[in-house]
Amino acid sequence: RHAQFVDSDPSRKYANDPNITTLFKDVKEYQIRVAGKRLQIEKYCVRKARSFKNQNNFLFLPALEAMYIWGIFSLLDETTAKTFIQKCDDRLVNGFTDVQLCPDDRGLGHLMIGVLWKHCYLLNKDNADEISNASYMQKAEDSLILSLSYEKQIVLDHFITGWGNYEMAELFWLKGENKKAMEYLKACKKVSSRVKYSLESRVMFKVHNLTERIKNSNGRTT
């Protein structure tokens, strides 16, 4: 609920709200261990809480990011998805009252927009309107390319590049371009070889599954 409030207030009146700042400060205290190890999602939350403090009590649309991480985008209807796209695009263009967006923020914003456009395509792929469907795919690709263009500038949230490469791979797989999809899957693995990032094992699981799908696919490779 607090993350949703943070998302909805571009004036950032919440920045010094003690309820919010205390919650983010205490995130680390709520970690638990399973078989002696901390859960990846908890590590992710701790890193986001640390980022909140380091960025002058600011996160870029954290509720929307949480929805993406938990796979909730796939449950949205088209109208809601487009509403979130507009919200995200508006924040990227107009920014926030007292915060200069960094490459991590912009990379994340374009990643979420790309995934939402891809979802719009999936909702409509069986419809007869091929022009709209092609438009959704192109918008998704353009947004993901923009996200990946920030790779060398990203400071903290390297998962943006790992997940971005996976999303591009899935996009090309949906288009039947398996060779191109495999190139992005390989790029995703290279990110993991260079830097450790949040929820890495989750995206690697997705990479493995998509790789197997492509190997077993009879679709065209271009």
PDB file of C-alpha atoms in Angstrom:
ATOM      1  CA  ARG A   1       0.000   0.000   0.000  1.00  0.00           C
ATOM      2  CA  HIS A   2       2.831   2.388   0.831  1.00  0.00           C
ATOM      3  CA  ALA A   3       4.566   1.547  -2.450  1.00  0.00           C
ATOM      4  CA  GLN A   4       1.323   2.333  -4.287  1.00  0.00           C
ATOM      5  CA  PHE A   5       1.200   5.707  -2.529  1.00  0.00           C
ATOM      6  CA  VAL A   6       4.792   6.409  -3.514  1.00  0.00           C
ATOM      7  CA  ASP A   7       3.833   5.640  -7.128  1.00  0.00           C
ATOM      8  CA  SER A   8       0.846   7.988  -7.128  1.00  0.00           C
ATOM      9  CA  ASP A   9       2.529  11.133  -5.837  1.00  0.00           C
ATOM     10  CA  PRO A  10       4.884  12.876  -8.315  1.00  0.00           C
ATOM     11  CA  SER A  11       5.198  15.807  -5.889  1.00  0.00           C
ATOM     12  CA  ARG A  12       6.926  13.415  -3.441  1.00  0.00           C
ATOM     13  CA  LYS A  13       5.145  14.714  -0.343  1.00  0.00           C
ATOM     14  CA  TYR A  14       5.725  11.256   1.102  1.00  0.00           C
ATOM     15  CA  ALA A  15       9.535  11.666   1.105  1.00  0.00           C
ATOM     16  CA  ASN A  16       9.649  12.586   4.784  1.00  0.00           C
ATOM     17  CA  ASP A  17       6.575  10.685   5.950  1.00  0.00           C
ATOM     18  CA  PRO A  18       7.812   8.807   9.054  1.00  0.00           C
ATOM     19  CA  ASN A  19       5.473   5.859   8.396  1.00  0.00           C
ATOM     20  CA  ILE A  20       7.045   5.263   4.983  1.00  0.00           C
ATOM     21  CA  THR A  21      10.663   6.028   5.842  1.00  0.00           C
ATOM     22  CA  THR A  22      10.504   3.803   8.936  1.00  0.00           C
ATOM     23  CA  LEU A  23       9.045   0.900   6.955  1.00  0.00           C
ATOM     24  CA  PHE A  24      11.803   1.098   4.373  1.00  0.00           C
ATOM     25  CA  LYS A  25      14.421   1.419   7.110  1.00  0.00           C
ATOM     26  CA  ASP A  26      13.139  -1.711   8.874  1.00  0.00           C
ATOM     27  CA  VAL A  27      12.897  -3.959   5.793  1.00  0.00           C
ATOM     28  CA  LYS A  28      16.193  -5.670   6.563  1.00  0.00           C
ATOM     29  CA  GLU A  29      14.950  -6.691  10.007  1.00  0.00           C
ATOM     30  CA  TYR A  30      12.146  -8.781   8.525  1.00  0.00           C
ATOM     31  CA  GLN A  31      14.420 -11.154   6.598  1.00  0.00           C
ATOM     32  CA  ILE A  32      14.200 -14.862   7.376  1.00  0.00           C
ATOM     33  CA  ARG A  33      16.455 -17.756   6.484  1.00  0.00           C
ATOM     34  CA  VAL A  34      15.348 -21.002   4.878  1.00  0.00           C
ATOM     35  CA  ALA A  35      17.897 -23.813   5.181  1.00  0.00           C
ATOM     36  CA  GLY A  36      20.422 -21.187   6.197  1.00  0.00           C
ATOM     37  CA  LYS A  37      19.866 -19.017   3.141  1.00  0.00           C
ATOM     38  CA  ARG A  38      17.952 -15.797   2.588  1.00  0.00           C
ATOM     39  CA  LEU A  39      15.172 -15.817   0.018  1.00  0.00           C
ATOM     40  CA  GLN A  40      15.987 -14.062  -3.248  1.00  0.00           C
ATOM     41  CA  ILE A  41      12.846 -11.957  -3.119  1.00  0.00           C
ATOM     42  CA  GLU A  42      13.848 -10.730   0.327  1.00  0.00           C
ATOM     43  CA  LYS A  43      17.328  -9.813  -0.914  1.00  0.00           C
ATOM     44  CA  TYR A  44      15.621  -7.872  -3.689  1.00  0.00           C
ATOM     45  CA  CYS A  45      13.427  -6.018  -1.177  1.00  0.00           C
ATOM     46  CA  VAL A  46      16.422  -5.159   0.986  1.00  0.00           C
ATOM     47  CA  ARG A  47      18.270  -3.755  -2.020  1.00  0.00           C
ATOM     48  CA  LYS A  48      15.247  -1.654  -2.994  1.00  0.00           C
ATOM     49  CA  ALA A  49      14.980  -0.334   0.573  1.00  0.00           C
ATOM     50  CA  ARG A  50      18.673   0.570   0.468  1.00  0.00           C
ATOM     51  CA  SER A  51      18.134   2.319  -2.858  1.00  0.00           C
ATOM     52  CA  PHE A  52      15.210   4.252  -1.365  1.00  0.00           C
ATOM     53  CA  LYS A  53      17.495   5.677   1.310  1.00  0.00           C
ATOM     54  CA  ASN A  54      20.441   6.318  -1.010  1.00  0.00           C
ATOM     55  CA  GLN A  55      18.225   8.120  -3.538  1.00  0.00           C
ATOM     56  CA  ASN A  56      16.851  10.709  -1.107  1.00  0.00           C
ATOM     57  CA  ASN A  57      13.817   8.596  -0.203  1.00  0.00           C
ATOM     58  CA  PHE A  58      12.912   7.880  -3.803  1.00  0.00           C
ATOM     59  CA  LEU A  59      12.077   4.842  -5.933  1.00  0.00           C
ATOM     60  CA  PHE A  60      10.791   4.905  -9.503  1.00  0.00           C
ATOM     61  CA  LEU A  61       7.206   3.561  -9.508  1.00  0.00           C
ATOM     62  CA  PRO A  62       7.911   0.780  -6.971  1.00  0.00           C
ATOM     63  CA  ALA A  63       4.356  -0.646  -6.938  1.00  0.00           C
ATOM     64  CA  LEU A  64       4.440  -1.069 -10.711  1.00  0.00           C
ATOM     65  CA  GLU A  65       7.872  -2.686 -10.469  1.00  0.00           C
ATOM     66  CA  ALA A  66       6.587  -5.079  -7.806  1.00  0.00           C
ATOM     67  CA  MET A  67       3.690  -6.053 -10.073  1.00  0.00           C
ATOM     68  CA  TYR A  68       6.165  -6.864 -12.837  1.00  0.00           C
ATOM     69  CA  ILE A  69       8.452  -8.869 -10.559  1.00  0.00           C
ATOM     70  CA  TRP A  70       5.515 -10.943  -9.276  1.00  0.00           C
ATOM     71  CA  GLY A  71       4.159 -11.585 -12.776  1.00  0.00           C
ATOM     72  CA  ILE A  72       0.945  -9.632 -12.207  1.00  0.00           C
ATOM     73  CA  PHE A  73       1.188  -7.869 -15.587  1.00  0.00           C
ATOM     74  CA  SER A  74      -0.059 -11.100 -17.182  1.00  0.00           C
ATOM     75  CA  LEU A  75      -3.347 -10.735 -15.257  1.00  0.00           C
ATOM     76  CA  LEU A  76      -4.154  -7.232 -16.514  1.00  0.00           C
ATOM     77  CA  ASP A  77      -6.795  -6.399 -19.092  1.00  0.00           C
ATOM     78  CA  GLU A  78      -5.795  -4.249 -22.043  1.00  0.00           C
ATOM     79  CA  THR A  79      -7.294  -1.017 -20.686  1.00  0.00           C
ATOM     80  CA  THR A  80      -5.425  -1.329 -17.388  1.00  0.00           C
ATOM     81  CA  ALA A  81      -2.184  -2.220 -19.159  1.00  0.00           C
ATOM     82  CA  LYS A  82      -2.447   0.870 -21.354  1.00  0.00           C
ATOM     83  CA  THR A  83      -3.226   2.998 -18.291  1.00  0.00           C
ATOM     84  CA  PHE A  84      -0.002   1.784 -16.665  1.00  0.00           C
ATOM     85  CA  ILE A  85       1.921   2.432 -19.885  1.00  0.00           C
ATOM     86  CA  GLN A  86       0.671   6.017 -19.903  1.00  0.00           C
ATOM     87  CA  LYS A  87       1.500   6.429 -16.217  1.00  0.00           C
ATOM     88  CA  CYS A  88       5.020   5.139 -16.699  1.00  0.00           C
ATOM     89  CA  ASP A  89       5.598   7.190 -19.850  1.00  0.00           C
ATOM     90  CA  ASP A  90       4.318  10.318 -18.099  1.00  0.00           C
ATOM     91  CA  ARG A  91       6.775   9.849 -15.226  1.00  0.00           C
ATOM     92  CA  LEU A  92       9.645   9.277 -17.667  1.00  0.00           C
ATOM     93  CA  VAL A  93       8.802  12.462 -19.575  1.00  0.00           C
ATOM     94  CA  ASN A  94       7.737  14.757 -16.741  1.00  0.00           C
ATOM     95  CA  GLY A  95       9.799  13.299 -13.909  1.00  0.00           C
ATOM     96  CA  PHE A  96       9.227  14.159 -10.267  1.00  0.00           C
ATOM     97  CA  THR A  97       9.265  17.421  -8.384  1.00  0.00           C
ATOM     98  CA  ASP A  98      12.710  17.199  -6.798  1.00  0.00           C
ATOM     99  CA  VAL A  99      14.367  14.138  -8.322  1.00  0.00           C
ATOM    100  CA  GLN A 100      16.559  13.778 -11.382  1.00  0.00           C
ATOM    101  CA  LEU A 101      15.878  10.381 -12.919  1.00  0.00           C
ATOM    102  CA  CYS A 102      19.003   8.230 -13.256  1.00  0.00           C
ATOM    103  CA  PRO A 103      19.750   5.590 -15.942  1.00  0.00           C
ATOM    104  CA  ASP A 104      18.497   2.855 -13.598  1.00  0.00           C
ATOM    105  CA  ASP A 105      15.101   4.592 -13.406  1.00  0.00           C
ATOM    106  CA  ARG A 106      14.846   5.147 -17.135  1.00  0.00           C
ATOM    107  CA  GLY A 107      15.976   1.621 -17.969  1.00  0.00           C
ATOM    108  CA  LEU A 108      13.366   0.229 -15.583  1.00  0.00           C
ATOM    109  CA  GLY A 109      10.629   2.466 -16.950  1.00  0.00           C
ATOM    110  CA  HIS A 110      11.204   1.436 -20.552  1.00  0.00           C
ATOM    111  CA  LEU A 111      11.470  -2.227 -19.503  1.00  0.00           C
ATOM    112  CA  MET A 112       8.034  -2.106 -17.882  1.00  0.00           C
ATOM    113  CA  ILE A 113       6.512  -0.281 -20.842  1.00  0.00           C
ATOM    114  CA  GLY A 114       7.940  -2.894 -23.206  1.00  0.00           C
ATOM    115  CA  VAL A 115       6.572  -5.787 -21.162  1.00  0.00           C
ATOM    116  CA  LEU A 116       3.147  -4.127 -20.959  1.00  0.00           C
ATOM    117  CA  TRP A 117       3.025  -3.626 -24.742  1.00  0.00           C
ATOM    118  CA  LYS A 118       4.004  -7.261 -25.197  1.00  0.00           C
ATOM    119  CA  HIS A 119       1.139  -8.215 -22.900  1.00  0.00           C
ATOM    120  CA  CYS A 120      -1.268  -6.126 -25.019  1.00  0.00           C
ATOM    121  CA  TYR A 121      -0.099  -8.092 -28.037  1.00  0.00           C
ATOM    122  CA  LEU A 122      -0.693 -11.412 -26.279  1.00  0.00           C
ATOM    123  CA  LEU A 123      -4.220 -10.331 -25.361  1.00  0.00           C
ATOM    124  CA  ASN A 124      -4.976  -9.593 -29.006  1.00  0.00           C
ATOM    125  CA  LYS A 125      -2.829 -12.040 -30.970  1.00  0.00           C
ATOM    126  CA  ASP A 126      -5.845 -14.148 -32.002  1.00  0.00           C
ATOM    127  CA  ASN A 127      -7.810 -11.132 -33.218  1.00  0.00           C
ATOM    128  CA  ALA A 128      -8.119 -10.240 -36.866  1.00  0.00           C
ATOM    129  CA  ASP A 129      -6.616  -6.766 -36.493  1.00  0.00           C
ATOM    130  CA  GLU A 130      -3.105  -7.578 -37.680  1.00  0.00           C
ATOM    131  CA  ILE A 131      -2.121  -3.908 -37.947  1.00  0.00           C
ATOM    132  CA  SER A 132      -2.798  -3.240 -34.253  1.00  0.00           C
ATOM    133  CA  ASN A 133      -1.047  -6.452 -33.245  1.00  0.00           C
ATOM    134  CA  ALA A 134       2.039  -5.555 -35.275  1.00  0.00           C
ATOM    135  CA  SER A 135       1.967  -2.101 -33.699  1.00  0.00           C
ATOM    136  CA  TYR A 136       1.957  -3.595 -30.195  1.00  0.00           C
ATOM    137  CA  MET A 137       4.916  -5.801 -31.046  1.00  0.00           C
ATOM    138  CA  GLN A 138       6.882  -2.904 -32.510  1.00  0.00           C
ATOM    139  CA  LYS A 139       6.182  -0.687 -29.505  1.00  0.00           C
ATOM    140  CA  ALA A 140       7.295  -3.484 -27.195  1.00  0.00           C
ATOM    141  CA  GLU A 141      10.519  -3.979 -29.144  1.00  0.00           C
ATOM    142  CA  ASP A 142      11.268  -0.246 -29.296  1.00  0.00           C
ATOM    143  CA  SER A 143      10.764   0.128 -25.534  1.00  0.00           C
ATOM    144  CA  LEU A 144      12.921  -2.872 -24.673  1.00  0.00           C
ATOM    145  CA  ILE A 145      15.684  -1.623 -26.973  1.00  0.00           C
ATOM    146  CA  LEU A 146      15.558   1.710 -25.141  1.00  0.00           C
ATOM    147  CA  SER A 147      15.789  -0.091 -21.808  1.00  0.00           C
ATOM    148  CA  LEU A 148      18.812  -2.112 -22.890  1.00  0.00           C
ATOM    149  CA  SER A 149      20.511   1.030 -24.221  1.00  0.00           C
ATOM    150  CA  TYR A 150      21.130   2.044 -20.588  1.00  0.00           C
ATOM    151  CA  GLU A 151      23.106  -1.128 -19.806  1.00  0.00           C
ATOM    152  CA  LYS A 152      26.522   0.505 -19.465  1.00  0.00           C
ATOM    153  CA  GLN A 153      25.117   3.388 -17.413  1.00  0.00           C
ATOM    154  CA  ILE A 154      23.206   1.349 -14.839  1.00  0.00           C
ATOM    155  CA  VAL A 155      24.711   1.603 -11.362  1.00  0.00           C
ATOM    156  CA  LEU A 156      22.626  -0.605  -9.060  1.00  0.00           C
ATOM    157  CA  ASP A 157      19.701  -2.356 -10.755  1.00  0.00           C
ATOM    158  CA  HIS A 158      21.527  -4.705 -13.110  1.00  0.00           C
ATOM    159  CA  PHE A 159      18.499  -7.001 -13.131  1.00  0.00           C
ATOM    160  CA  ILE A 160      17.025  -4.531 -15.639  1.00  0.00           C
ATOM    161  CA  THR A 161      19.537  -5.695 -18.238  1.00  0.00           C
ATOM    162  CA  GLY A 162      19.191  -9.386 -17.397  1.00  0.00           C
ATOM    163  CA  TRP A 163      15.420  -9.327 -17.496  1.00  0.00           C
ATOM    164  CA  GLY A 164      15.397  -6.970 -20.485  1.00  0.00           C
ATOM    165  CA  ASN A 165      17.406  -9.418 -22.573  1.00  0.00           C
ATOM    166  CA  TYR A 166      15.054 -12.228 -21.573  1.00  0.00           C
ATOM    167  CA  GLU A 167      11.979 -10.172 -22.490  1.00  0.00           C
ATOM    168  CA  MET A 168      13.512  -9.412 -25.902  1.00  0.00           C
ATOM    169  CA  ALA A 169      14.194 -13.108 -26.410  1.00  0.00           C
ATOM    170  CA  GLU A 170      10.598 -13.984 -25.625  1.00  0.00           C
ATOM    171  CA  LEU A 171       9.380 -11.219 -27.930  1.00  0.00           C
ATOM    172  CA  PHE A 172      11.334 -12.593 -30.890  1.00  0.00           C
ATOM    173  CA  TRP A 173      10.223 -16.126 -30.035  1.00  0.00           C
ATOM    174  CA  LEU A 174       6.617 -14.948 -30.219  1.00  0.00           C
ATOM    175  CA  LYS A 175       7.407 -13.496 -33.640  1.00  0.00           C
ATOM    176  CA  GLY A 176       8.842 -16.847 -34.757  1.00  0.00           C
ATOM    177  CA  GLU A 177      12.388 -15.476 -35.005  1.00  0.00           C
ATOM    178  CA  ASN A 178      14.076 -18.186 -32.991  1.00  0.00           C
ATOM    179  CA  LYS A 179      17.629 -17.371 -34.016  1.00  0.00           C
ATOM    180  CA  LYS A 180      17.244 -13.797 -32.806  1.00  0.00           C
ATOM    181  CA  ALA A 181      15.615 -15.055 -29.615  1.00  0.00           C
ATOM    182  CA  MET A 182      18.612 -17.284 -28.910  1.00  0.00           C
ATOM    183  CA  GLU A 183      20.954 -14.330 -29.342  1.00  0.00           C
ATOM    184  CA  TYR A 184      19.170 -12.447 -26.581  1.00  0.00           C
ATOM    185  CA  LEU A 185      19.108 -15.514 -24.338  1.00  0.00           C
ATOM    186  CA  LYS A 186      22.889 -15.738 -24.730  1.00  0.00           C
ATOM    187  CA  ALA A 187      23.163 -12.016 -23.938  1.00  0.00           C
ATOM    188  CA  CYS A 188      21.117 -12.606 -20.795  1.00  0.00           C
ATOM    189  CA  LYS A 189      23.538 -15.308 -19.672  1.00  0.00           C
ATOM    190  CA  LYS A 190      26.483 -12.980 -20.329  1.00  0.00           C
ATOM    191  CA  VAL A 191      25.000 -10.416 -17.957  1.00  0.00           C
ATOM    192  CA  SER A 192      24.999 -13.078 -15.234  1.00  0.00           C
ATOM    193  CA  SER A 193      28.632 -13.902 -15.944  1.00  0.00           C
ATOM    194  CA  ARG A 194      29.607 -10.240 -15.449  1.00  0.00           C
ATOM    195  CA  VAL A 195      27.545  -9.164 -12.460  1.00  0.00           C
ATOM    196  CA  LYS A 196      25.251 -10.617  -9.814  1.00  0.00           C
ATOM    197  CA  TYR A 197      21.809  -9.063  -9.676  1.00  0.00           C
ATOM    198  CA  SER A 198      18.450  -9.365  -7.930  1.00  0.00           C
ATOM    199  CA  LEU A 199      16.309 -12.413  -8.754  1.00  0.00           C
ATOM    200  CA  GLU A 200      18.988 -13.768 -11.085  1.00  0.00           C
ATOM    201  CA  SER A 201      18.042 -17.415 -10.541  1.00  0.00           C
ATOM    202  CA  ARG A 202      14.433 -16.654 -11.449  1.00  0.00           C
ATOM    203  CA  VAL A 203      15.327 -15.198 -14.825  1.00  0.00           C
ATOM    204  CA  MET A 204      17.836 -18.007 -15.441  1.00  0.00           C
ATOM    205  CA  PHE A 205      15.003 -20.481 -14.896  1.00  0.00           C
ATOM    206  CA  LYS A 206      12.984 -18.614 -17.516  1.00  0.00           C
ATOM    207  CA  VAL A 207      15.983 -18.634 -19.865  1.00  0.00           C
ATOM    208  CA  HIS A 208      16.308 -22.405 -19.509  1.00  0.00           C
ATOM    209  CA  ASN A 209      12.604 -22.981 -20.194  1.00  0.00           C
ATOM    210  CA  LEU A 210      12.541 -20.737 -23.254  1.00  0.00           C
ATOM    211  CA  THR A 211      15.727 -22.325 -24.599  1.00  0.00           C
ATOM    212  CA  GLU A 212      14.106 -25.755 -24.362  1.00  0.00           C
ATOM    213  CA  ARG A 213      10.972 -24.468 -26.058  1.00  0.00           C
ATOM    214  CA  ILE A 214      13.011 -23.123 -28.940  1.00  0.00           C
ATOM    215  CA  LYS A 215      14.983 -26.354 -29.291  1.00  0.00           C
ATOM    216  CA  ASN A 216      11.747 -28.318 -29.431  1.00  0.00           C
ATOM    217  CA  SER A 217      10.010 -25.848 -31.687  1.00  0.00           C
ATOM    218  CA  ASN A 218       9.245 -26.530 -35.328  1.00  0.00           C
ATOM    219  CA  GLY A 219       8.812 -22.788 -36.001  1.00  0.00           C
ATOM    220  CA  ARG A 220      10.951 -20.909 -38.467  1.00  0.00           C
ATOM    221  CA  THR A 221      14.333 -19.458 -37.460  1.00  0.00           C
ATOM    222  CA  THR A 222      15.381 -16.254 -39.174  1.00  0.00           C
TER     223      THR A 222
END
